[in-house]
Amino acid sequence: MKEGQPKAIYLKDYKVPPFLIEETNLHVDIHDDVTTVTTTLKVVKNSEAASEDQVHLVLDGSKDLATQSVAIDGRALTDNEYRVDDDELSVFEVPEQFELTTTIQIKPQDNTALEGLYKSGDMYCTQCEAEGFRNITWYLDRPDVMSKYTTTVVADKASYPILLSNGNDIDRGEEGDRHWVTWQDPFMKPAYLFALVAGDLQHIEDEFVTMSGRKVKLQIFTEPHNIDKVDYAMLSLKNSMKWDEEVYGREYDLDVFMIVAVESFNMGAMENKGLNIFNTSCVLAHPETTTDAAYQRVESVVGHEYFHNWSGNRVTCRDWFQLSLKEGFTVLRDQQFSADMGSPTVCRVNDVAVLRSAQFPEDAGPMAHAIRPDSFIEINNFYTATVYEKGAEVVGMIRTLLGPERFRVGTDLYFDRHDGQAVTTEDFVKAMEDANGVDFTQFRTWYRQAGTPVLDVTGAYDQSAKTFTLNVKQSCPATPGQDQKDPYHMPLKVGLLDEEGNDIRFPVLGLDVSSVDEASGFSAILNLTQAEQEFVFRGIESKPTPSLLRGFSAPVKLRYEYSREELRFLMSHDSDGFNRWEAGQRLALDVIQEIVGQIEAGEEVTVDEHLMAAFDANLTQALEGDKDPNLDKAMIAHMLVLPATSYLIEMSEVANVDAIHQAREAVRTAIAKKLSGLLLSVYKLNQKDVPYQAQAQQIAERALKNVALGYLMQPEDTEMVNLCVYQYESATNMTDRSAALRALVGSAAEAAQEPKEKALNDFYNRFQHEALVIDQWFAIQATCSLPGTLERVKALMDHDAFDIKVPNRMRGLVAQFAMNNIVNFHEASGGGYEFLADRVIELNGINPQMAARILSPLTRWRKYDEERQALMKEQLQRILEVEGISPDVYEIVTKSL
Ligand code: B3K
Ligand code: ZN
């Protein structure tokens, strides 16, 4: 960090770039001790910029660039013709257009921040988004500067036989023990999409023929020991390419598409043009080492990065405030893709669960920001659930308001109009309006306002007039810097159920409806635009039960006083699959909140019969599958999962962590005891001896079986422990083996204590050479809710296999503990907080981006009791006092204190 405090930058200060870089020529000469980068840029003054900004050329860089020389049009500059400050190179009084050549030296082997060029194990790789390219060379490192890249990579032939960069390889050669390859990318791109890889890699190859008949070579590279785990990613890639042609009319543009798997990576994957770089966790898959959930993640991330080729690369962002332009839209695209590949309802349930447990708390916390923020200190802190997941919901609402066909007309116009440009979220909304002749003026509120809106809904039936009136009030809580909120324009999808549970086909005349949906029942999409609105449904013969916010049509908290009977009714009759799940979640939430009250009042805990009956019905349905054809096994498995502790906390004013945990456990135990017979039958029925496939039916059966196992292990029962041990030992796939291990580790039963240590040892020995499985081994222990886990986590820090510098390993132990072990992290002594603060301080000097990311649980202190608040703030204060605090960590800590 430079002297003084890090400064915020503002969207309102945006100016077009003073210079443009038409061509970029890189020569990267890799040696084990030092890497030399020689860069030649064809620079011109930007005719749209102010001339007073064009006297000196100022390039972005970092203090780690050891500048060897600077030349203009082949003439080396003298010391008084340029100046290097820590992270800026100023070249004085430059001509209209010129060729600038710089030579710098870097040490990628020492780059632990994993931004720019760095080493993951034995291979070299890059990560340039958002501002990593400036760690490789002096450059105008901003997304609105797009250039044509030619890159030559030179390295030792034996150690780095594979040399990759973006585009097509146009030349190669060798000299002595070194070799080189030149790559050229015909598409103009911003620096953040640059990539380079050098390593001893193997690959698999396939081909995709595009809709216009062009052949594209597909390659996936890994280190040799992982080459048996990339077939599923290849299949997912081909499915993605086909899907984007069919659904969005988007064809791939280069002759080759490459994916490289790397072990040390700060996030999931990166969409570099033609050369995606993936965290191994998002590309490798094999039945013995990969769970079903991880298989599904591979499919969705492969899709996501591929879809960026259009939504992000061909049409990119003007500046980083526009990040949601590419991320929100691309998340929506990957969600649609996963839905089309599997079950749409299950996907929607999962997506909403993520939104609620990750984004809602963010929107309610000190870092709350709009999907298009207006300022930031460190852009890496804004790769958030808000920009991604809420961003996807916002684009999804445009789709819901327009309907799929008109949305497609809108995206076609957007891609055609802006191909090759760096644009804004405003350009996106404008294209949607222009293509469809609609007015989204009010809708734009979603882009500038933070906070989760609340809908307070009441319903009144008038028997004599045969009307049902919905009164909807919308509000949005204040967030930092935004006290007053304007009403949003949002789609509220509703249906009305008659007494038999069938959808009423009500007349929509006179209602403000943007469309009617008859796909599986009958719904109307109401246009909400005002702070308070009334919708009168006419011709309703008897008192209906409203099904509100079907499909979760807007990212809001909806409040409606449903009775428990009504929720049970919706659970078994709603034609909207999402709302059937939602009714179950509401019922469970209501019951758990009631028990929290009982615990706080020192009363005896009783679990309401409505919830027990609902679980009974779901389990019965799981056994007699044909009873209700709309409720498949995958959905039942989801309906048997209680709301996550993080969501329960989010839904409380001041969260009593211990009472919430106890209440949730009490419900689990009550279900397990009362319904043990049904649970065991469901378990046995879904225990199949078939070769593993990552296919919907099998995934659903494993999910159901393992949810049942979780409940069966809840009471302390020796027989069930034996069953679990048997599953652990006989499992032929990672889904079953890890579920059994997790259940054993989480069991307080006396009989489980010895088997759990035995299984943990076995698991470690069996998979010690599989890094991703060892990450799971750490995570299973870190997320155990039994007392004593913090001590175990601390001890695991000293394990030979633990390395805080490798993000996957760090996340497996530290982040899993802090984020997914709420009861132990918030242990009353504050030991969990101190542990996390220690890790943040340690990581601050190693990998600031990771340090800032794991910090977020401490920033949520407002949700907890006074003692915990004080302890959490104390740790934040301690972090703030660290010498050399990175801008990443500084921003999060100062905003949250
Ligand atoms: N665009 C990248 C994320 C880059 C994060 C930089 N801190 C992956 C993705 O969203 O597809
Ligand atoms: Zn993305």
Tab-separated table of C-alpha atoms in Angstrom, residues 11-387:
chain	number	residue	atom	x	y	z
A	11	LEU	CA	-18.332	6.030	-11.000
A	12	LYS	CA	-19.198	9.719	-11.445
A	13	ASP	CA	-15.511	10.464	-12.152
A	14	TYR	CA	-15.366	8.180	-15.189
A	15	LYS	CA	-13.482	9.657	-18.160
A	16	VAL	CA	-12.742	8.031	-21.497
A	17	PRO	CA	-9.158	6.758	-21.796
A	18	PRO	CA	-6.747	9.476	-22.997
A	19	PHE	CA	-4.836	6.960	-25.128
A	20	LEU	CA	-5.756	3.813	-26.995
A	21	ILE	CA	-3.547	0.781	-27.607
A	22	GLU	CA	-4.203	-0.609	-31.071
A	23	GLU	CA	-1.726	-3.454	-30.865
A	24	THR	CA	-0.004	-5.221	-28.005
A	25	ASN	CA	3.037	-7.350	-28.575
A	26	LEU	CA	4.332	-9.336	-25.628
A	27	HIS	CA	7.513	-11.349	-25.359
A	28	VAL	CA	7.578	-13.343	-22.128
A	29	ASP	CA	10.871	-15.033	-21.410
A	30	ILE	CA	10.456	-17.412	-18.479
A	31	HIS	CA	13.406	-18.511	-16.354
A	32	ASP	CA	13.186	-20.105	-12.927
A	33	ASP	CA	14.779	-17.127	-11.183
A	34	VAL	CA	13.393	-14.258	-13.208
A	35	THR	CA	10.953	-13.652	-16.029
A	36	THR	CA	11.569	-10.868	-18.515
A	37	VAL	CA	8.648	-9.247	-20.286
A	38	THR	CA	9.245	-7.066	-23.302
A	39	THR	CA	6.137	-5.235	-24.406
A	40	THR	CA	5.625	-3.197	-27.546
A	41	LEU	CA	2.466	-1.118	-27.698
A	42	LYS	CA	1.072	0.759	-30.659
A	43	VAL	CA	-0.346	3.790	-28.868
A	44	VAL	CA	-2.533	6.589	-30.274
A	45	LYS	CA	-4.178	9.582	-28.643
A	46	ASN	CA	-7.903	9.024	-28.211
A	47	SER	CA	-9.750	11.622	-30.287
A	48	GLU	CA	-12.597	11.616	-27.752
A	49	ALA	CA	-10.392	12.548	-24.788
A	50	ALA	CA	-9.375	15.994	-23.529
A	51	SER	CA	-6.012	17.115	-24.934
A	52	GLU	CA	-4.728	18.257	-21.526
A	53	ASP	CA	-4.860	14.588	-20.436
A	54	GLN	CA	-2.746	13.554	-23.421
A	55	VAL	CA	0.536	15.366	-22.791
A	56	HIS	CA	2.049	12.575	-20.718
A	57	LEU	CA	1.240	8.904	-21.051
A	58	VAL	CA	0.558	7.373	-17.648
A	59	LEU	CA	0.525	3.574	-17.474
A	60	ASP	CA	-0.591	1.244	-14.690
A	61	GLY	CA	1.874	-1.171	-13.140
A	62	SER	CA	3.037	-2.364	-9.764
A	63	LYS	CA	6.020	-1.976	-7.504
A	64	ASP	CA	7.068	-5.512	-8.428
A	65	LEU	CA	7.896	-4.528	-12.023
A	66	ALA	CA	11.657	-4.003	-12.197
A	67	THR	CA	11.898	-1.659	-15.167
A	68	GLN	CA	14.915	-2.292	-17.382
A	69	SER	CA	14.243	0.091	-20.251
A	70	VAL	CA	11.643	2.317	-21.897
A	71	ALA	CA	11.811	3.252	-25.582
A	72	ILE	CA	9.685	5.221	-28.025
A	73	ASP	CA	9.789	4.233	-31.686
A	74	GLY	CA	12.959	2.253	-31.031
A	75	ARG	CA	14.821	5.055	-29.207
A	76	ALA	CA	15.709	4.302	-25.585
A	77	LEU	CA	14.503	7.096	-23.298
A	78	THR	CA	16.800	8.841	-20.878
A	79	ASP	CA	15.986	9.130	-17.154
A	80	ASN	CA	14.413	12.570	-17.487
A	81	GLU	CA	12.022	11.467	-20.242
A	82	TYR	CA	10.034	9.136	-18.009
A	83	ARG	CA	9.401	8.422	-14.349
A	84	VAL	CA	8.528	5.290	-12.411
A	85	ASP	CA	6.525	5.738	-9.206
A	86	ASP	CA	5.490	2.637	-7.286
A	87	ASP	CA	2.622	1.659	-9.510
A	88	GLU	CA	2.775	4.243	-12.321
A	89	LEU	CA	4.970	4.822	-15.322
A	90	SER	CA	4.797	8.357	-16.747
A	91	VAL	CA	6.254	8.974	-20.176
A	92	PHE	CA	6.603	12.721	-20.731
A	93	GLU	CA	5.403	14.655	-23.755
A	94	VAL	CA	4.477	11.904	-26.116
A	95	PRO	CA	3.627	12.335	-29.841
A	96	GLU	CA	0.204	11.759	-31.502
A	97	GLN	CA	0.994	8.123	-32.130
A	98	PHE	CA	4.012	6.014	-31.323
A	99	GLU	CA	5.382	2.630	-30.456
A	100	LEU	CA	6.292	2.237	-26.817
A	101	THR	CA	8.620	-0.589	-25.810
A	102	THR	CA	9.195	-1.472	-22.167
A	103	THR	CA	11.275	-4.232	-20.669
A	104	ILE	CA	10.600	-5.317	-17.119
A	105	GLN	CA	11.548	-8.196	-14.864
A	106	ILE	CA	9.256	-10.033	-12.454
A	107	LYS	CA	9.435	-13.027	-10.138
A	108	PRO	CA	6.249	-15.033	-10.624
A	109	GLN	CA	7.573	-17.723	-8.292
A	110	ASP	CA	7.250	-15.238	-5.394
A	111	ASN	CA	3.783	-14.025	-6.328
A	112	THR	CA	1.610	-15.388	-3.506
A	113	ALA	CA	-1.266	-12.972	-4.206
A	114	LEU	CA	-1.998	-15.077	-7.315
A	115	GLU	CA	-2.759	-12.034	-9.452
A	116	GLY	CA	-0.825	-11.437	-12.655
A	117	LEU	CA	1.699	-14.128	-13.624
A	118	TYR	CA	2.326	-16.659	-10.862
A	119	LYS	CA	3.216	-20.258	-10.204
A	120	SER	CA	0.699	-22.911	-9.220
A	121	GLY	CA	2.817	-25.900	-8.265
A	122	ASP	CA	5.211	-26.419	-11.144
A	123	MET	CA	3.270	-24.512	-13.758
A	124	TYR	CA	3.080	-20.847	-14.669
A	125	CYS	CA	-0.347	-19.311	-15.136
A	126	THR	CA	-2.088	-15.955	-15.029
A	127	GLN	CA	-5.077	-14.250	-13.468
A	128	CYS	CA	-5.662	-10.764	-14.819
A	129	GLU	CA	-9.222	-9.831	-13.866
A	130	ALA	CA	-9.750	-7.313	-12.543
A	131	GLU	CA	-6.406	-5.516	-12.441
A	132	GLY	CA	-3.808	-8.274	-12.560
A	133	PHE	CA	-2.300	-7.446	-15.948
A	134	ARG	CA	-0.502	-4.475	-14.399
A	135	ASN	CA	1.564	-7.005	-12.428
A	136	ILE	CA	2.895	-8.358	-15.734
A	137	THR	CA	3.764	-5.196	-17.630
A	138	TRP	CA	3.155	-1.427	-17.808
A	139	TYR	CA	-0.210	-0.959	-19.457
A	140	LEU	CA	-3.489	0.947	-19.655
A	141	ASP	CA	-5.091	-1.681	-17.478
A	142	ARG	CA	-8.756	-0.757	-17.824
A	143	PRO	CA	-11.487	-2.667	-19.642
A	144	ASP	CA	-12.351	0.140	-22.087
A	145	VAL	CA	-8.871	-0.084	-23.622
A	146	MET	CA	-9.100	-2.961	-26.082
A	147	SER	CA	-6.224	-4.191	-28.150
A	148	LYS	CA	-5.087	-6.908	-30.543
A	149	TYR	CA	-2.585	-9.177	-28.784
A	150	THR	CA	0.375	-11.144	-30.140
A	151	THR	CA	2.211	-13.084	-27.443
A	152	THR	CA	5.425	-15.063	-27.598
A	153	VAL	CA	6.182	-17.329	-24.656
A	154	VAL	CA	9.719	-18.677	-24.247
A	155	ALA	CA	10.687	-21.309	-21.665
A	156	ASP	CA	12.693	-24.413	-20.959
A	157	LYS	CA	11.572	-27.200	-23.284
A	158	ALA	CA	11.796	-30.077	-20.795
A	159	SER	CA	10.114	-28.397	-17.805
A	160	TYR	CA	7.491	-26.458	-19.772
A	161	PRO	CA	6.660	-28.384	-22.923
A	162	ILE	CA	3.235	-26.690	-23.190
A	163	LEU	CA	3.159	-22.934	-23.830
A	164	LEU	CA	-0.274	-21.335	-24.258
A	165	SER	CA	-1.855	-17.938	-24.715
A	166	ASN	CA	-5.037	-16.496	-26.255
A	167	GLY	CA	-6.090	-17.074	-29.852
A	168	ASN	CA	-4.288	-19.196	-32.445
A	169	ASP	CA	-0.697	-20.422	-32.360
A	170	ILE	CA	0.892	-18.875	-35.429
A	171	ASP	CA	4.531	-19.773	-35.027
A	172	ARG	CA	6.843	-21.889	-32.905
A	173	GLY	CA	10.495	-22.883	-32.735
A	174	GLU	CA	13.317	-24.013	-30.488
A	175	GLU	CA	16.912	-23.234	-29.711
A	176	GLY	CA	19.063	-25.477	-27.511
A	177	ASP	CA	17.054	-26.499	-24.450
A	178	ARG	CA	14.536	-23.637	-24.850
A	179	HIS	CA	11.519	-23.301	-27.070
A	180	TRP	CA	8.908	-20.700	-27.913
A	181	VAL	CA	5.391	-20.390	-29.262
A	182	THR	CA	3.727	-17.272	-30.685
A	183	TRP	CA	-0.025	-16.823	-30.196
A	184	GLN	CA	-2.213	-14.271	-31.895
A	185	ASP	CA	-5.716	-13.324	-30.837
A	186	PRO	CA	-7.633	-11.797	-33.769
A	187	PHE	CA	-10.239	-10.255	-31.429
A	188	MET	CA	-9.669	-6.951	-29.691
A	189	LYS	CA	-9.806	-7.486	-25.953
A	190	PRO	CA	-9.180	-5.706	-22.680
A	191	ALA	CA	-6.114	-6.709	-20.677
A	192	TYR	CA	-8.171	-8.514	-18.048
A	193	LEU	CA	-8.896	-11.270	-20.596
A	194	PHE	CA	-5.223	-11.949	-21.289
A	195	ALA	CA	-3.893	-15.386	-20.303
A	196	LEU	CA	-0.681	-17.338	-20.455
A	197	VAL	CA	0.176	-20.848	-19.307
A	198	ALA	CA	3.477	-22.732	-19.294
A	199	GLY	CA	3.775	-26.220	-17.869
A	200	ASP	CA	4.226	-29.912	-18.205
A	201	LEU	CA	0.626	-30.672	-19.047
A	202	GLN	CA	-1.431	-33.363	-20.705
A	203	HIS	CA	-4.668	-32.762	-22.512
A	204	ILE	CA	-7.754	-34.393	-23.953
A	205	GLU	CA	-9.120	-33.182	-27.256
A	206	ASP	CA	-12.527	-33.104	-28.931
A	207	GLU	CA	-14.317	-31.157	-31.608
A	208	PHE	CA	-17.446	-29.052	-31.870
A	209	VAL	CA	-19.074	-28.140	-35.169
A	210	THR	CA	-20.790	-24.778	-34.833
A	211	MET	CA	-24.208	-23.952	-36.258
A	212	SER	CA	-22.600	-22.408	-39.324
A	213	GLY	CA	-20.478	-25.524	-39.838
A	214	ARG	CA	-17.114	-24.314	-38.511
A	215	LYS	CA	-14.969	-26.871	-36.714
A	216	VAL	CA	-13.657	-25.858	-33.310
A	217	LYS	CA	-10.879	-27.783	-31.571
A	218	LEU	CA	-11.601	-28.266	-27.860
A	219	GLN	CA	-8.769	-29.019	-25.454
A	220	ILE	CA	-8.642	-29.463	-21.696
A	221	PHE	CA	-5.209	-29.401	-20.060
A	222	THR	CA	-4.236	-30.670	-16.620
A	223	GLU	CA	-1.204	-31.876	-14.789
A	224	PRO	CA	-0.654	-35.541	-15.758
A	225	HIS	CA	-2.121	-37.072	-12.566
A	226	ASN	CA	-5.504	-35.417	-13.208
A	227	ILE	CA	-5.988	-36.230	-16.857
A	228	ASP	CA	-8.460	-39.017	-16.015
A	229	LYS	CA	-10.857	-36.463	-14.510
A	230	VAL	CA	-11.735	-34.097	-17.343
A	231	ASP	CA	-14.241	-35.997	-19.471
A	232	TYR	CA	-17.233	-34.531	-17.683
A	233	ALA	CA	-15.956	-30.992	-18.218
A	234	MET	CA	-15.541	-31.737	-21.926
A	235	LEU	CA	-19.097	-33.022	-22.125
A	236	SER	CA	-20.313	-29.933	-20.261
A	237	LEU	CA	-18.382	-27.695	-22.646
A	238	LYS	CA	-19.951	-29.247	-25.720
A	239	ASN	CA	-23.408	-29.001	-24.120
A	240	SER	CA	-22.769	-25.335	-23.314
A	241	MET	CA	-21.711	-24.523	-26.858
A	242	LYS	CA	-24.800	-26.166	-28.291
A	243	TRP	CA	-27.104	-24.589	-25.718
A	244	ASP	CA	-25.832	-21.066	-26.374
A	245	GLU	CA	-26.480	-21.519	-30.074
A	246	GLU	CA	-30.001	-22.817	-29.480
A	247	VAL	CA	-31.137	-20.498	-26.728
A	248	TYR	CA	-29.242	-17.263	-27.448
A	249	GLY	CA	-28.174	-17.785	-31.069
A	250	ARG	CA	-24.504	-17.297	-30.046
A	251	GLU	CA	-21.789	-19.123	-31.940
A	252	TYR	CA	-18.178	-19.593	-30.856
A	253	ASP	CA	-15.725	-17.472	-32.818
A	254	LEU	CA	-12.141	-18.841	-32.615
A	255	ASP	CA	-10.831	-22.116	-34.071
A	256	VAL	CA	-9.724	-23.410	-30.694
A	257	PHE	CA	-11.134	-23.318	-27.166
A	258	MET	CA	-8.837	-24.351	-24.329
A	259	ILE	CA	-9.362	-24.942	-20.616
A	260	VAL	CA	-6.464	-25.347	-18.209
A	261	ALA	CA	-6.934	-26.714	-14.675
A	262	VAL	CA	-4.760	-25.149	-11.966
A	263	GLU	CA	-4.574	-25.972	-8.300
A	264	SER	CA	-3.819	-22.542	-6.812
A	265	PHE	CA	-6.519	-20.157	-7.888
A	266	ASN	CA	-8.285	-17.392	-5.995
A	267	MET	CA	-11.747	-18.104	-7.339
A	268	GLY	CA	-13.649	-20.642	-9.438
A	269	ALA	CA	-12.496	-19.969	-12.976
A	270	MET	CA	-11.678	-17.241	-15.476
A	271	GLU	CA	-13.077	-16.607	-18.929
A	272	ASN	CA	-9.876	-15.459	-20.703
A	273	LYS	CA	-10.466	-15.309	-24.444
A	274	GLY	CA	-10.079	-18.799	-25.915
A	275	LEU	CA	-8.015	-19.911	-22.919
A	276	ASN	CA	-10.138	-20.361	-19.805
A	277	ILE	CA	-8.222	-21.037	-16.624
A	278	PHE	CA	-10.045	-23.082	-14.006
A	279	ASN	CA	-9.604	-23.879	-10.379
A	280	THR	CA	-9.252	-27.688	-10.338
A	281	SER	CA	-12.340	-27.742	-8.079
A	282	CYS	CA	-14.507	-26.479	-10.947
A	283	VAL	CA	-13.240	-28.727	-13.721
A	284	LEU	CA	-12.090	-32.099	-12.370
A	285	ALA	CA	-14.679	-34.813	-11.829
A	286	HIS	CA	-14.433	-38.526	-11.175
A	287	PRO	CA	-16.977	-40.715	-9.347
A	288	GLU	CA	-14.500	-41.858	-6.714
A	289	THR	CA	-13.319	-38.380	-5.816
A	290	THR	CA	-16.152	-36.013	-6.740
A	291	THR	CA	-19.570	-35.547	-5.158
A	292	ASP	CA	-22.768	-35.048	-7.142
A	293	ALA	CA	-22.856	-31.423	-6.048
A	294	ALA	CA	-19.325	-30.925	-7.354
A	295	TYR	CA	-20.270	-32.547	-10.664
A	296	GLN	CA	-23.117	-30.072	-10.974
A	297	ARG	CA	-20.771	-27.233	-10.160
A	298	VAL	CA	-18.386	-28.326	-12.918
A	299	GLU	CA	-21.235	-28.239	-15.423
A	300	SER	CA	-22.407	-24.821	-14.326
A	301	VAL	CA	-18.966	-23.178	-14.124
A	302	VAL	CA	-17.865	-24.602	-17.485
A	303	GLY	CA	-21.085	-23.163	-18.897
A	304	HIS	CA	-20.646	-19.843	-17.109
A	305	GLU	CA	-17.122	-19.243	-18.388
A	306	TYR	CA	-18.033	-20.363	-21.880
A	307	PHE	CA	-21.079	-18.050	-21.979
A	308	HIS	CA	-18.814	-15.142	-21.089
A	309	ASN	CA	-17.371	-15.412	-24.585
A	310	TRP	CA	-20.364	-13.329	-25.636
A	311	SER	CA	-21.599	-11.806	-22.389
A	312	GLY	CA	-18.293	-10.369	-21.221
A	313	ASN	CA	-15.725	-10.856	-23.967
A	314	ARG	CA	-17.347	-9.886	-27.280
A	315	VAL	CA	-19.361	-7.285	-25.371
A	316	THR	CA	-17.344	-6.221	-22.358
A	317	CYS	CA	-17.576	-3.705	-19.492
A	318	ARG	CA	-16.668	-0.051	-19.865
A	319	ASP	CA	-15.402	0.160	-16.286
A	320	TRP	CA	-15.509	-2.061	-13.206
A	321	PHE	CA	-18.639	-0.406	-11.842
A	322	GLN	CA	-20.381	-2.233	-14.675
A	323	LEU	CA	-19.215	-5.656	-13.482
A	324	SER	CA	-22.767	-6.949	-13.128
A	325	LEU	CA	-23.309	-6.257	-16.827
A	326	LYS	CA	-21.292	-9.369	-17.571
A	327	GLU	CA	-21.592	-11.265	-14.275
A	328	GLY	CA	-25.286	-10.881	-13.508
A	329	PHE	CA	-26.257	-11.673	-17.076
A	330	THR	CA	-23.840	-14.614	-17.296
A	331	VAL	CA	-25.027	-16.090	-13.991
A	332	LEU	CA	-28.578	-15.916	-15.331
A	333	ARG	CA	-27.384	-17.692	-18.472
A	334	ASP	CA	-25.612	-20.434	-16.508
A	335	GLN	CA	-28.674	-20.881	-14.282
A	336	GLN	CA	-30.895	-21.284	-17.331
A	337	PHE	CA	-28.394	-23.754	-18.794
A	338	SER	CA	-28.304	-25.895	-15.636
A	339	ALA	CA	-32.093	-25.780	-15.462
A	340	ASP	CA	-32.343	-27.010	-19.061
A	341	MET	CA	-29.802	-29.783	-18.412
A	342	GLY	CA	-31.565	-30.981	-15.239
A	343	SER	CA	-34.641	-30.094	-13.201
A	344	PRO	CA	-35.694	-26.419	-13.433
A	345	THR	CA	-37.497	-26.434	-10.081
A	346	VAL	CA	-34.600	-28.017	-8.196
A	347	CYS	CA	-32.214	-25.519	-9.792
A	348	ARG	CA	-34.442	-22.610	-8.829
A	349	VAL	CA	-34.663	-23.848	-5.253
A	350	ASN	CA	-30.879	-24.086	-5.060
A	351	ASP	CA	-30.330	-20.667	-6.609
A	352	VAL	CA	-32.780	-19.017	-4.226
A	353	ALA	CA	-31.256	-20.801	-1.236
A	354	VAL	CA	-27.861	-19.356	-2.212
A	355	LEU	CA	-29.325	-15.898	-2.698
A	356	ARG	CA	-30.961	-15.968	0.709
A	357	SER	CA	-28.035	-17.302	2.661
A	358	ALA	CA	-25.280	-15.311	0.911
A	359	GLN	CA	-26.774	-12.230	-0.728
A	360	PHE	CA	-29.529	-11.213	1.691
A	361	PRO	CA	-27.067	-10.922	4.598
A	362	GLU	CA	-24.728	-8.888	2.388
A	363	ASP	CA	-27.585	-6.543	1.460
A	364	ALA	CA	-28.408	-6.128	5.143
A	365	GLY	CA	-24.798	-5.609	6.253
A	366	PRO	CA	-22.199	-2.835	6.205
A	367	MET	CA	-20.927	-3.715	2.726
A	368	ALA	CA	-24.401	-3.438	1.137
A	369	HIS	CA	-24.042	-2.071	-2.382
A	370	ALA	CA	-26.157	-1.777	-5.469
A	371	ILE	CA	-25.518	-4.248	-8.284
A	372	ARG	CA	-23.881	-1.272	-9.959
A	373	PRO	CA	-21.921	0.255	-7.074
A	374	ASP	CA	-20.975	3.944	-7.238
A	375	SER	CA	-17.635	3.699	-5.514
A	376	PHE	CA	-15.029	1.246	-4.355
A	377	ILE	CA	-11.554	1.147	-2.903
A	378	GLU	CA	-10.596	-2.313	-4.147
A	379	ILE	CA	-12.615	-3.780	-6.995
A	380	ASN	CA	-11.761	-7.327	-5.933
A	381	ASN	CA	-14.057	-6.755	-2.954
A	382	PHE	CA	-16.999	-6.328	-5.328
A	383	TYR	CA	-17.068	-9.800	-6.831
A	384	THR	CA	-19.976	-10.365	-4.519
A	385	ALA	CA	-23.200	-12.304	-4.270
A	386	THR	CA	-24.902	-8.962	-4.936
A	387	VAL	CA	-23.147	-8.297	-8.236
